[in-house]
Short mmCIF file of C-alpha atoms in Angstrom, two decimals:
data_model
loop_
_atom_site.label_atom_id
_atom_site.label_comp_id
_atom_site.label_asym_id
_atom_site.label_seq_id
_atom_site.Cartn_x
_atom_site.Cartn_y
_atom_site.Cartn_z
CA MET S 1 6.09 -7.01 -76.86
CA ASP S 2 6.34 -8.91 -80.41
CA TYR S 3 4.27 -11.71 -81.88
CA ASP S 4 4.42 -14.27 -84.75
CA PHE S 5 0.85 -15.31 -85.82
CA ARG S 6 0.61 -18.11 -88.47
CA HIS S 7 -3.27 -18.52 -88.53
CA PRO S 8 -4.92 -15.89 -90.99
CA ASP S 9 -8.03 -15.94 -88.84
CA LEU S 10 -6.06 -14.50 -85.69
CA ARG S 11 -7.18 -10.85 -86.23
CA TYR S 12 -7.15 -7.78 -84.16
CA THR S 13 -9.88 -5.46 -82.98
CA VAL S 14 -9.57 -2.21 -81.63
CA LEU S 15 -11.58 -1.72 -78.41
CA THR S 16 -11.91 1.41 -76.17
CA ASP S 17 -9.04 0.38 -73.92
CA GLY S 18 -6.59 -1.49 -76.20
CA THR S 19 -6.23 -3.93 -79.12
CA VAL S 20 -7.46 -7.82 -78.73
CA TYR S 21 -6.20 -10.29 -81.23
CA MET S 22 -8.89 -13.02 -81.49
CA ARG S 23 -9.42 -16.32 -83.38
CA GLY S 24 -12.53 -18.32 -83.35
CA PHE S 25 -16.03 -17.70 -81.38
CA PHE S 26 -17.87 -17.80 -78.10
CA TYR S 27 -21.10 -17.17 -76.64
CA TRP S 28 -21.93 -14.70 -73.77
CA LYS S 29 -25.45 -13.97 -72.52
CA GLU S 30 -26.97 -15.16 -75.74
CA ASN S 31 -24.71 -13.21 -77.69
CA PHE S 32 -22.64 -15.07 -80.32
CA VAL S 33 -19.30 -13.29 -80.55
CA GLU S 34 -16.57 -13.19 -83.07
CA SER S 35 -13.41 -10.63 -83.69
CA SER S 36 -15.91 -8.59 -85.89
CA THR S 37 -18.33 -8.14 -82.97
CA LEU S 38 -15.91 -8.01 -79.96
CA SER S 39 -16.04 -4.17 -79.51
CA ASP S 40 -19.69 -4.26 -79.41
CA HIS S 41 -19.84 -6.03 -75.75
CA PHE S 42 -16.25 -5.91 -74.25
CA THR S 43 -13.09 -3.72 -73.02
CA CYS S 44 -9.72 -5.28 -72.67
CA GLU S 45 -10.35 -5.18 -69.16
CA ASP S 46 -13.62 -7.23 -69.29
CA LEU S 47 -11.89 -9.81 -71.16
CA SER S 48 -9.18 -10.12 -68.56
CA ASN S 49 -11.43 -10.88 -66.14
CA PRO S 50 -11.48 -14.54 -64.89
CA ASN S 51 -15.04 -14.06 -63.60
CA LEU S 52 -16.25 -13.12 -67.03
CA LEU S 53 -14.25 -15.81 -68.93
CA ASP S 54 -15.74 -18.43 -66.80
CA GLU S 55 -19.16 -17.38 -68.17
CA ILE S 56 -18.20 -17.66 -71.70
CA ASN S 57 -18.39 -20.91 -74.02
CA GLY S 58 -16.69 -21.28 -77.21
CA GLU S 59 -13.61 -22.31 -79.27
CA PHE S 60 -11.42 -19.28 -79.24
CA CYS S 61 -7.98 -17.68 -78.22
CA LEU S 62 -7.32 -14.09 -77.08
CA VAL S 63 -4.44 -11.81 -77.11
CA ILE S 64 -5.17 -8.79 -75.06
CA ILE S 65 -2.88 -5.74 -75.30
CA PRO S 66 -4.18 -2.82 -73.24
CA SER S 67 -3.31 0.67 -73.79
CA GLU S 68 -2.01 0.55 -70.02
CA GLY S 69 -0.80 -2.47 -68.44
CA SER S 70 0.35 -5.90 -69.26
CA PRO S 71 -0.42 -8.11 -72.13
CA VAL S 72 -2.81 -11.01 -71.01
CA LEU S 73 -3.12 -14.47 -73.25
CA VAL S 74 -6.61 -16.62 -72.75
CA VAL S 75 -7.34 -20.10 -74.49
CA ASP S 76 -10.58 -21.64 -74.10
CA LYS S 77 -11.66 -24.68 -71.57
CA VAL S 78 -9.98 -27.20 -74.02
CA ARG S 79 -7.13 -25.27 -75.63
CA THR S 80 -8.50 -25.85 -79.13
CA ILE S 81 -6.45 -22.73 -80.23
CA PRO S 82 -2.89 -22.71 -78.63
CA LEU S 83 -0.90 -19.87 -77.68
CA PHE S 84 3.03 -19.82 -76.81
CA TYR S 85 5.07 -17.37 -75.26
CA LYS S 86 8.67 -16.69 -74.14
CA GLN S 87 10.32 -13.88 -72.31
CA LEU S 88 12.87 -11.50 -74.32
CA THR S 89 15.11 -8.73 -73.10
CA GLY S 90 12.57 -6.02 -72.29
CA GLY S 91 9.63 -7.83 -73.26
CA TRP S 92 7.88 -11.00 -74.39
CA LEU S 93 7.36 -12.86 -77.91
CA ILE S 94 3.81 -14.44 -78.55
CA LYS S 95 3.13 -17.22 -81.07
CA ASP S 96 -0.09 -19.30 -82.10
CA PHE S 97 2.50 -22.21 -83.39
CA LEU S 98 5.84 -23.57 -82.11
CA TYR S 99 8.69 -25.72 -83.92
CA GLU S 100 11.80 -24.12 -83.13
CA GLU S 101 15.04 -25.83 -84.77
CA GLY S 102 18.31 -25.17 -82.80
CA THR S 103 16.59 -24.51 -79.42
CA PRO S 104 17.61 -26.33 -76.54
CA LEU S 105 14.97 -29.19 -75.26
CA ASP S 106 13.61 -29.39 -71.65
CA GLU S 107 14.43 -32.78 -70.52
CA CYS S 108 11.50 -33.21 -68.18
CA ALA S 109 9.02 -32.34 -70.90
CA THR S 110 10.98 -34.53 -73.45
CA GLN S 111 10.11 -37.51 -70.89
CA GLN S 112 6.57 -36.38 -70.88
CA PHE S 113 6.56 -36.37 -74.53
CA LEU S 114 8.16 -39.58 -75.03
CA HIS S 115 6.19 -41.48 -72.62
CA THR S 116 2.55 -39.94 -73.41
CA GLY S 117 2.76 -38.02 -76.64
CA TYR S 118 2.44 -34.49 -75.19
CA THR S 119 4.00 -32.38 -72.54
CA PHE S 120 2.17 -31.29 -69.32
CA HIS S 121 0.49 -28.24 -68.34
CA ASN S 122 2.41 -24.92 -69.54
CA LYS S 123 5.53 -26.91 -70.56
CA THR S 124 6.69 -27.42 -74.09
CA LEU S 125 9.56 -29.36 -75.36
CA TYR S 126 11.72 -26.18 -75.51
CA GLN S 127 13.37 -24.64 -72.34
CA GLU S 128 12.53 -20.89 -73.26
CA TRP S 129 9.08 -21.44 -74.27
CA GLN S 130 5.64 -21.97 -72.41
CA GLN S 131 2.16 -22.48 -73.34
CA VAL S 132 -0.98 -21.51 -72.11
CA PRO S 133 -2.97 -24.30 -70.40
CA THR S 134 -6.72 -25.11 -70.94
CA SER S 135 -8.92 -22.62 -69.07
CA HIS S 136 -6.02 -20.11 -68.08
CA VAL S 137 -5.24 -16.55 -68.02
CA VAL S 138 -1.64 -15.70 -68.43
CA ILE S 139 -0.39 -12.23 -67.49
CA LEU S 140 2.70 -11.07 -69.00
CA LYS S 141 4.45 -8.97 -66.21
CA GLN S 142 7.60 -7.13 -67.14
CA ASP S 143 9.75 -9.95 -65.64
CA VAL S 144 7.26 -13.01 -64.96
CA ALA S 145 4.05 -14.71 -66.34
CA ILE S 146 1.38 -15.10 -63.87
CA GLN S 147 -1.12 -17.70 -64.52
CA HIS S 148 -4.74 -18.02 -63.40
CA ARG S 149 -7.27 -20.97 -63.80
CA TYR S 150 -10.68 -19.31 -64.63
CA PHE S 151 -12.68 -22.52 -64.94
CA SER S 152 -12.16 -25.75 -62.88
CA TYR S 153 -13.57 -29.19 -63.54
CA SER S 154 -14.78 -29.89 -59.96
CA ASN S 155 -18.21 -29.56 -58.90
CA GLU S 156 -20.49 -31.20 -56.08
CA PRO S 157 -22.11 -34.21 -57.59
CA SER S 158 -25.97 -33.92 -58.47
CA SER S 159 -28.39 -35.71 -56.22
CA LYS S 160 -30.63 -36.25 -59.10
CA ARG S 161 -32.13 -39.73 -59.92
CA ILE S 162 -31.03 -41.15 -63.29
CA GLU S 163 -34.09 -40.56 -65.03
CA GLU S 164 -33.75 -36.69 -64.33
CA LEU S 165 -30.21 -36.50 -64.91
CA SER S 166 -30.81 -38.53 -68.33
CA ASP S 167 -33.55 -35.88 -69.22
CA GLU S 168 -31.25 -33.09 -68.62
CA PHE S 169 -28.36 -34.46 -70.64
CA SER S 170 -30.64 -35.09 -73.77
CA LYS S 171 -31.95 -31.33 -73.19
CA VAL S 172 -28.17 -30.07 -73.09
CA LEU S 173 -27.58 -32.21 -76.26
CA HIS S 174 -30.14 -30.51 -78.33
CA GLU S 175 -29.31 -26.98 -77.21
CA VAL S 176 -25.76 -27.65 -78.01
CA PHE S 177 -26.45 -28.94 -81.55
CA ASP S 178 -29.20 -26.61 -82.29
CA ASP S 179 -26.54 -23.78 -81.89
CA ALA S 180 -23.83 -25.80 -83.94
CA VAL S 181 -26.35 -26.02 -86.88
CA LYS S 182 -26.98 -22.15 -86.57
CA ARG S 183 -22.97 -21.61 -86.65
CA ILE S 184 -22.51 -23.91 -89.73
CA GLY S 185 -25.14 -22.36 -91.83
CA ASN S 186 -25.04 -23.63 -95.31
CA LYS S 187 -21.60 -25.21 -94.97
CA LYS S 188 -21.25 -28.77 -95.83
CA VAL S 189 -20.38 -30.80 -92.77
CA ILE S 190 -17.45 -33.58 -93.12
CA LEU S 191 -18.21 -36.22 -90.67
CA PRO S 192 -15.50 -38.91 -89.81
CA LEU S 193 -17.77 -41.58 -89.19
CA SER S 194 -16.44 -44.56 -87.15
CA GLY S 195 -18.29 -47.49 -85.91
CA GLY S 196 -18.11 -45.92 -82.47
CA ASN S 197 -20.89 -44.35 -80.21
CA ASP S 198 -19.52 -40.74 -80.52
CA SER S 199 -19.51 -40.41 -84.07
CA ARG S 200 -22.74 -42.32 -84.55
CA LEU S 201 -24.51 -39.74 -82.06
CA LEU S 202 -23.25 -36.91 -83.93
CA ALA S 203 -24.71 -37.90 -86.93
CA LEU S 204 -27.89 -38.78 -85.88
CA LEU S 205 -28.06 -35.18 -83.95
CA LEU S 206 -26.92 -33.35 -87.06
CA ARG S 207 -29.20 -35.48 -89.48
CA GLU S 208 -32.39 -34.39 -87.39
CA ARG S 209 -31.46 -30.89 -88.32
CA LEU S 210 -29.64 -30.65 -91.63
CA PRO S 211 -30.63 -32.59 -95.03
CA ALA S 212 -28.96 -35.23 -96.24
CA SER S 213 -27.56 -33.09 -99.15
CA GLN S 214 -25.33 -31.18 -96.54
CA PHE S 215 -23.18 -34.19 -95.39
CA LEU S 216 -20.29 -36.16 -96.70
CA SER S 217 -19.22 -39.04 -93.98
CA PHE S 218 -15.94 -40.96 -94.54
CA THR S 219 -14.13 -43.99 -92.78
CA TYR S 220 -10.98 -45.56 -93.57
CA GLY S 221 -8.85 -48.77 -92.97
CA VAL S 222 -8.00 -52.07 -94.52
CA LYS S 223 -10.68 -53.24 -96.77
CA GLY S 224 -13.25 -54.96 -95.40
CA ASN S 225 -12.65 -54.11 -91.83
CA GLU S 226 -15.41 -54.21 -89.29
CA GLU S 227 -15.55 -50.47 -88.46
CA SER S 228 -16.17 -49.48 -92.08
CA SER S 229 -19.09 -51.98 -92.42
CA VAL S 230 -20.83 -50.39 -89.32
CA SER S 231 -19.96 -47.01 -90.55
CA LYS S 232 -21.61 -47.62 -93.99
CA LYS S 233 -24.77 -49.10 -92.66
CA ILE S 234 -25.35 -46.06 -90.29
CA ALA S 235 -24.63 -43.99 -93.34
CA ASP S 236 -27.12 -45.64 -95.48
CA SER S 237 -29.91 -45.75 -92.82
CA LEU S 238 -29.53 -41.75 -92.53
CA GLN S 239 -29.15 -41.47 -96.34
CA ILE S 240 -25.93 -39.68 -96.30
CA GLU S 241 -23.32 -39.89 -98.74
CA TRP S 242 -20.12 -42.07 -97.56
CA LYS S 243 -16.53 -42.60 -98.43
CA PHE S 244 -14.20 -45.23 -97.76
CA ILE S 245 -10.59 -44.56 -98.01
CA GLU S 246 -8.32 -47.45 -97.89
CA TYR S 247 -5.11 -47.61 -96.10
CA ASP S 248 -2.78 -50.06 -97.66
CA GLU S 249 0.90 -50.78 -97.49
CA THR S 250 1.68 -48.46 -100.57
CA MET S 251 -0.38 -45.44 -99.29
CA TRP S 252 1.64 -45.37 -96.03
CA LYS S 253 5.00 -46.11 -97.04
CA THR S 254 4.55 -43.05 -99.73
CA ILE S 255 2.87 -40.65 -97.19
CA TYR S 256 5.16 -41.38 -94.19
CA SER S 257 8.44 -40.62 -96.43
CA SER S 258 6.89 -37.70 -98.16
CA GLU S 259 7.77 -33.86 -97.90
CA GLN S 260 4.25 -33.27 -97.29
CA TRP S 261 4.53 -35.46 -93.89
CA GLU S 262 7.58 -33.77 -92.73
CA GLU S 263 5.82 -30.33 -93.38
CA TYR S 264 2.91 -31.38 -91.44
CA VAL S 265 4.83 -32.52 -88.66
CA LYS S 266 6.41 -29.19 -88.06
CA TYR S 267 2.74 -27.40 -88.65
CA ALA S 268 1.26 -29.91 -86.00
CA LEU S 269 3.78 -30.16 -83.46
CA MET S 270 2.81 -27.28 -81.30
CA GLY S 271 5.71 -27.29 -79.02
CA GLY S 272 5.24 -30.80 -77.70
CA SER S 273 2.06 -32.43 -78.97
CA ILE S 274 2.26 -35.43 -81.17
CA PRO S 275 1.03 -34.88 -84.93
CA HIS S 276 -2.13 -36.86 -85.46
CA ILE S 277 -1.59 -39.48 -88.04
CA GLN S 278 -5.00 -41.10 -87.87
CA ASP S 279 -7.03 -38.90 -90.24
CA PHE S 280 -3.93 -37.42 -92.31
CA PRO S 281 -4.17 -39.83 -95.31
CA SER S 282 -7.97 -39.44 -95.56
CA VAL S 283 -7.57 -35.39 -95.53
CA VAL S 284 -5.23 -35.79 -98.05
CA LYS S 285 -7.26 -37.56 -100.35
CA LEU S 286 -10.46 -35.78 -99.67
CA SER S 287 -8.65 -32.38 -100.40
CA ARG S 288 -7.23 -33.32 -103.49
CA ASP S 289 -10.38 -34.94 -104.91
CA PHE S 290 -12.79 -32.21 -103.70
CA LYS S 291 -10.63 -29.10 -103.51
CA TRP S 292 -13.02 -27.30 -101.10
CA ASP S 293 -12.69 -23.93 -100.09
CA ALA S 294 -12.27 -23.07 -96.33
CA ASN S 295 -15.82 -21.28 -96.41
CA GLU S 296 -17.62 -24.20 -98.16
CA VAL S 297 -17.08 -27.12 -95.38
CA VAL S 298 -16.36 -27.70 -91.66
CA PHE S 299 -15.20 -30.97 -90.56
CA MET S 300 -16.94 -32.12 -87.30
CA PRO S 301 -15.06 -35.07 -85.65
CA GLY S 302 -16.93 -36.58 -82.67
CA HIS S 303 -13.76 -35.68 -80.11
CA THR S 304 -14.26 -36.95 -77.53
CA ALA S 305 -17.58 -37.57 -75.87
CA ASP S 306 -16.11 -40.91 -74.68
CA MET S 307 -13.71 -39.58 -72.07
CA LEU S 308 -16.06 -36.57 -70.93
CA VAL S 309 -18.97 -38.91 -70.20
CA GLY S 310 -16.83 -41.41 -67.95
CA GLY S 311 -14.97 -43.73 -70.44
CA HIS S 312 -11.74 -42.96 -68.96
CA ILE S 313 -12.28 -43.21 -65.17
CA PRO S 314 -10.52 -45.99 -63.66
CA PRO S 315 -11.99 -48.69 -61.24
CA GLU S 316 -9.32 -48.34 -58.57
CA LEU S 317 -10.44 -44.73 -58.24
CA ALA S 318 -14.10 -45.05 -58.66
CA PHE S 319 -14.41 -47.88 -56.16
CA SER S 320 -11.97 -47.56 -53.56
CA GLU S 321 -12.80 -45.98 -49.99
CA HIS S 322 -9.46 -44.97 -48.78
CA LEU S 323 -7.66 -42.75 -51.44
CA THR S 324 -4.54 -40.71 -51.23
CA GLN S 325 -2.91 -38.25 -53.54
CA LEU S 326 -0.59 -40.97 -54.37
CA ASP S 327 -3.39 -43.07 -55.71
CA LEU S 328 -4.37 -40.49 -58.01
CA GLU S 329 -0.93 -40.12 -59.43
CA LYS S 330 -0.43 -43.88 -59.97
CA ALA S 331 -3.91 -44.17 -61.79
CA ILE S 332 -2.68 -41.47 -64.05
CA GLN S 333 0.59 -43.02 -64.67
CA LYS S 334 -1.14 -46.42 -65.35
CA LYS S 335 -3.62 -44.79 -67.67
CA HIS S 336 -1.62 -42.47 -69.90
CA TYR S 337 2.27 -43.24 -69.36
CA ARG S 338 1.94 -45.90 -72.12
CA LEU S 339 3.79 -45.25 -75.23
CA TRP S 340 7.03 -46.50 -73.94
CA GLN S 341 8.43 -48.19 -70.93
CA SER S 342 11.91 -47.15 -70.18
CA LYS S 343 14.85 -48.56 -68.05
CA PRO S 344 15.80 -47.17 -65.57
CA ASN S 345 12.52 -45.48 -64.96
CA LYS S 346 12.25 -42.10 -66.41
CA THR S 347 8.38 -41.53 -65.51
CA GLU S 348 8.96 -40.35 -61.87
CA GLY S 349 8.66 -36.71 -61.09
CA LEU S 350 6.64 -36.26 -64.43
CA LEU S 351 3.49 -35.07 -62.41
CA LYS S 352 5.45 -32.53 -60.03
CA ASP S 353 3.86 -29.63 -61.92
CA TYR S 354 0.52 -30.89 -60.05
CA TYR S 355 1.85 -31.60 -56.78
CA GLN S 356 1.13 -27.93 -55.27
CA GLU S 357 -2.49 -28.17 -56.60
CA TRP S 358 -3.09 -31.38 -55.46
CA SER S 359 -1.31 -31.08 -51.93
CA THR S 360 -3.82 -28.68 -50.41
CA ARG S 361 -6.65 -31.60 -50.53
CA THR S 362 -6.70 -33.83 -47.19
CA THR S 363 -9.44 -36.19 -48.31
CA TRP S 364 -9.94 -37.96 -51.40
CA THR S 365 -13.32 -39.30 -51.95
CA PRO S 366 -13.99 -41.35 -55.29
CA THR S 367 -15.94 -38.50 -56.62
CA LEU S 368 -13.04 -36.12 -55.92
CA ALA S 369 -10.36 -38.30 -57.38
CA CYS S 370 -12.30 -38.94 -60.57
CA LEU S 371 -12.67 -35.38 -61.05
CA ALA S 372 -8.99 -34.58 -60.51
CA PHE S 373 -8.21 -37.58 -62.95
CA ASP S 374 -10.52 -36.02 -65.56
CA GLN S 375 -9.43 -32.62 -65.20
CA TRP S 376 -5.78 -33.67 -65.67
CA ASN S 377 -7.12 -35.75 -68.61
CA ILE S 378 -8.64 -32.64 -70.27
CA GLU S 379 -5.82 -30.17 -69.40
CA ASN S 380 -3.25 -32.72 -71.19
CA ARG S 381 -4.28 -35.69 -73.02
CA GLN S 382 -7.51 -34.49 -74.59
CA SER S 383 -6.09 -30.86 -75.52
CA LYS S 384 -2.81 -31.58 -76.66
CA PHE S 385 -3.42 -35.27 -78.32
CA ILE S 386 -7.07 -35.43 -79.11
CA VAL S 387 -8.06 -31.84 -79.85
CA ASN S 388 -4.74 -31.25 -81.39
CA SER S 389 -5.57 -33.61 -84.27
CA LEU S 390 -7.48 -30.30 -85.55
CA ARG S 391 -4.27 -29.31 -86.69
CA VAL S 392 -4.47 -31.77 -89.80
CA TYR S 393 -7.73 -29.79 -90.97
CA GLU S 394 -6.20 -26.74 -90.57
CA TYR S 395 -2.92 -27.99 -92.53
CA PHE S 396 -5.16 -28.38 -95.54
CA GLN S 397 -6.90 -25.20 -94.96
CA GLN S 398 -10.28 -26.45 -93.61
CA SER S 399 -12.19 -25.27 -90.92
CA TRP S 400 -13.55 -27.50 -87.90
CA THR S 401 -15.79 -27.63 -84.62
CA LEU S 402 -16.23 -29.56 -81.74
CA PRO S 403 -19.47 -29.83 -80.29
CA PHE S 404 -18.90 -32.28 -77.71
CA TRP S 405 -16.72 -29.96 -76.08
CA ASP S 406 -19.19 -27.28 -75.61
CA THR S 407 -19.14 -25.71 -71.89
CA ARG S 408 -22.55 -26.89 -71.11
CA LEU S 409 -21.58 -30.49 -71.82
CA ILE S 410 -18.29 -30.35 -69.67
CA THR S 411 -20.22 -28.72 -66.83
CA PHE S 412 -22.91 -31.01 -66.92
CA PHE S 413 -20.76 -34.04 -66.76
CA SER S 414 -18.66 -32.51 -64.11
CA LYS S 415 -21.71 -32.74 -61.69
CA VAL S 416 -22.59 -36.41 -62.48
CA PRO S 417 -22.09 -38.60 -59.28
CA VAL S 418 -19.13 -41.34 -60.21
CA GLU S 419 -21.64 -44.25 -59.81
CA PHE S 420 -23.71 -43.01 -63.09
CA LYS S 421 -20.62 -41.82 -64.88
CA TYR S 422 -18.32 -44.92 -64.49
CA ASN S 423 -18.37 -47.00 -67.62
CA LYS S 424 -20.25 -44.49 -69.38
CA TYR S 425 -23.48 -45.65 -67.83
CA LEU S 426 -25.78 -42.27 -67.91
CA TYR S 427 -24.45 -41.74 -71.46
CA LEU S 428 -25.25 -44.96 -73.01
CA TYR S 429 -28.68 -45.09 -71.18
CA THR S 430 -29.53 -41.63 -72.43
CA LEU S 431 -28.29 -42.71 -76.04
CA HIS S 432 -30.58 -45.91 -75.76
CA LYS S 433 -33.68 -44.00 -74.77
CA MET S 434 -32.87 -41.31 -77.69
CA TYR S 435 -32.10 -43.66 -80.41
CA PRO S 436 -33.16 -47.31 -79.25
CA ASP S 437 -32.57 -48.44 -82.67
CA TYR S 438 -28.81 -47.38 -82.84
CA PHE S 439 -27.84 -47.89 -79.31
CA PRO S 440 -28.22 -51.13 -77.08
CA LYS S 441 -29.32 -50.63 -73.49
CA PRO S 442 -26.19 -50.70 -71.22
CA LYS S 443 -25.85 -53.59 -68.77
CA SER S 444 -25.11 -52.01 -65.43
CA THR S 445 -22.95 -49.55 -63.45
CA THR S 446 -21.15 -52.22 -61.30
CA GLN S 447 -17.30 -52.48 -61.54
CA THR S 448 -15.88 -54.63 -64.16
CA ILE S 449 -13.57 -57.14 -63.45
CA SER S 450 -9.94 -56.45 -64.41
CA LEU S 451 -7.63 -58.54 -66.30
CA ASN S 452 -5.34 -58.47 -63.15
CA GLN S 453 -8.14 -59.67 -61.10
CA LYS S 454 -8.97 -62.09 -63.31
CA PHE S 455 -5.87 -63.95 -64.04
CA GLY S 456 -4.06 -63.22 -60.59
CA VAL S 457 -0.46 -64.46 -60.63
CA PHE S 458 -0.53 -65.20 -64.25
CA TYR S 459 -1.24 -61.76 -65.19
CA ARG S 460 2.07 -60.32 -65.62
CA PRO S 461 3.74 -63.27 -67.59
CA LEU S 462 0.33 -63.36 -69.87
CA LYS S 463 0.78 -59.74 -70.42
CA TRP S 464 4.39 -60.11 -71.49
CA LEU S 465 3.20 -62.71 -73.67
CA PHE S 466 0.50 -60.92 -75.33
CA HIS S 467 2.59 -58.02 -76.01
CA LYS S 468 5.43 -59.92 -77.52
CA ARG S 469 3.15 -61.67 -79.79
CA ASN S 470 1.43 -58.32 -80.61
CA HIS S 471 4.53 -56.87 -81.54
CA LEU S 472 5.76 -59.68 -83.97
CA GLN S 473 2.36 -59.77 -85.78
CA ARG S 474 0.83 -56.24 -86.01
CA TYR S 475 2.90 -55.24 -88.79
CA PHE S 476 0.71 -57.59 -90.91
CA THR S 477 -2.21 -57.66 -88.91
CA ASP S 478 -3.12 -54.08 -87.90
CA PRO S 479 -6.83 -52.99 -89.31
CA MET S 480 -5.50 -49.80 -90.08
CA ASN S 481 -2.11 -51.02 -91.82
CA TRP S 482 -0.33 -48.41 -89.33
CA TYR S 483 3.10 -50.28 -89.02
CA LYS S 484 3.43 -49.91 -92.99
CA ILE S 485 4.83 -46.61 -92.07
CA TYR S 486 8.00 -48.60 -92.32
CA PRO S 487 9.31 -50.10 -95.53
CA SER S 488 9.99 -53.50 -94.43
CA TYR S 489 9.31 -55.63 -91.58
CA SER S 490 12.99 -55.43 -90.43
CA ASP S 491 12.90 -51.75 -90.56
CA TYR S 492 9.79 -52.12 -88.01
CA LEU S 493 11.65 -54.63 -85.87
CA LYS S 494 14.53 -52.16 -85.41
CA ARG S 495 12.16 -49.73 -83.97
CA LEU S 496 10.83 -51.89 -81.10
CA ALA S 497 13.34 -50.62 -79.01
CA PHE S 498 15.78 -47.72 -78.87
CA LYS S 499 18.43 -46.03 -76.53
CA ARG S 500 18.43 -42.30 -75.53
CA LYS S 501 21.15 -40.72 -73.39
CA GLY S 502 22.01 -44.14 -71.69
CA VAL S 503 18.15 -44.93 -71.33
CA ARG S 504 16.30 -48.09 -72.70
CA TYR S 505 12.82 -47.82 -74.15
CA ALA S 506 10.86 -50.60 -75.14
CA ASN S 507 7.57 -52.22 -75.30
CA PRO S 508 5.94 -49.68 -77.82
CA TYR S 509 2.29 -49.36 -77.27
CA ASN S 510 0.60 -48.36 -80.53
CA VAL S 511 1.70 -46.41 -83.71
CA ASN S 512 1.93 -43.28 -81.82
CA SER S 513 4.99 -44.60 -79.93
CA PHE S 514 6.78 -44.96 -83.15
CA ILE S 515 5.65 -41.59 -84.33
CA VAL S 516 6.98 -40.16 -80.91
CA GLN S 517 10.26 -41.81 -81.47
CA ASP S 518 10.73 -40.78 -84.96
CA VAL S 519 9.75 -37.12 -84.44
CA LEU S 520 11.80 -36.83 -81.36
CA ARG S 521 14.89 -38.08 -83.21
CA LYS S 522 14.26 -35.48 -85.85
CA ILE S 523 13.95 -32.51 -83.52
CA GLU S 524 17.03 -33.72 -81.66
CA ALA S 525 19.04 -33.86 -84.66
CA GLY S 526 18.07 -30.29 -85.85
CA THR S 527 19.11 -29.03 -82.12
CA LYS S 528 22.43 -30.56 -82.68
CA ARG S 529 23.10 -28.78 -85.70
#
């Protein structure tokens, strides 16, 4: 076995029956475990046991090399720290990063990347390389890698009333943030504070536990945008320091054409995860202005309570009585295959890795369908798009933590009945109870009317007109100035469609559509050298 580790915190520890490389932390039976204390509690055999791994809670990866037997790779329940592997003659190569120039691409994974911004399950963009999916153990036998899922996002729904569930959620939140504050210690919390519910809740829970001097909040965008106004009001009410970082035309053109952006793309790609652009200019400026040491601060984004609490559940799964596996697959495609539309259609077959797992189910209730939908979301979009945005902090040698992805919260919401989870009802209901001055009372849990239902036969032509107008105007009107990554309007217009291997890709969904296009072009240009 050979390895190539980039992050300095991925350190080895000698156990009684082998060696373990570990990065991060986890809790196990009231014990806080890091690499330095791993040998106090575990053997290599313990850490390879799926039943034990199911019990631990944290942000970590493990590379387990027993004295006898096969190497084992483990990532946490949302893959905060990725691991990659490929087979060599007579062994394996393991990495904690992946950008391979000149390596042949996997066409199925490439289509996944183009349409969503990430590859699925254990795939990477490269034919020879695989990655460890969320909540998985991978055993590297001599001739084959064997995967085991040690945690599944599926539980029987609770029969508790909403008041009981709300009280339980509130209790879990406080436990999670009590532990988070202990981990933080004296570090300064750097808080990306938008006008949304998640970062607002994060700020409130932390401010109850930490002095105002231990915070720096920031937001960004075009001067005077509505979200920044809301953000400042929240920061002022909590008496915490607030910074606004302007995203103007000159800034975007400078950054997107810089060597620093090129280096960051290679750092953050991780074998098939779109490099996160949203925070990048802000972290560039904050790092330059403050020159923090990694041990002085911790970035704490609000990723991504919105999904976990039910914000992504589609009504066609939540309110339908007769569901099939095909309904689930269509719902995933509708929600997640957005970045580009291709002709001829290249999205068919992109879910084939999941057919075997789902085909064992014969009955699909709304609860089961929504749990499977959310599990797919966690294992793919959340881990490889949302959580992978942490690479922007790492690139600037800063630390991070994600309290909303604590296992206690994941497990709690996997048990919430769909009627309370849909439209984030229980979440918003509880937030209003906890902080009535900051969160309004939610209206109801009933199904919202979709635009398709509202406009009927006029929906498709109206949708086409809306997107056409949006494509033509957003270069000038976007509140984040995203599309000024291109030096001129004509350059932007040229990117609205492109051809690849005889297939036309058009109707870009958002700025990530353009980033995926540009990144893939550069990768393929390097592959052809």
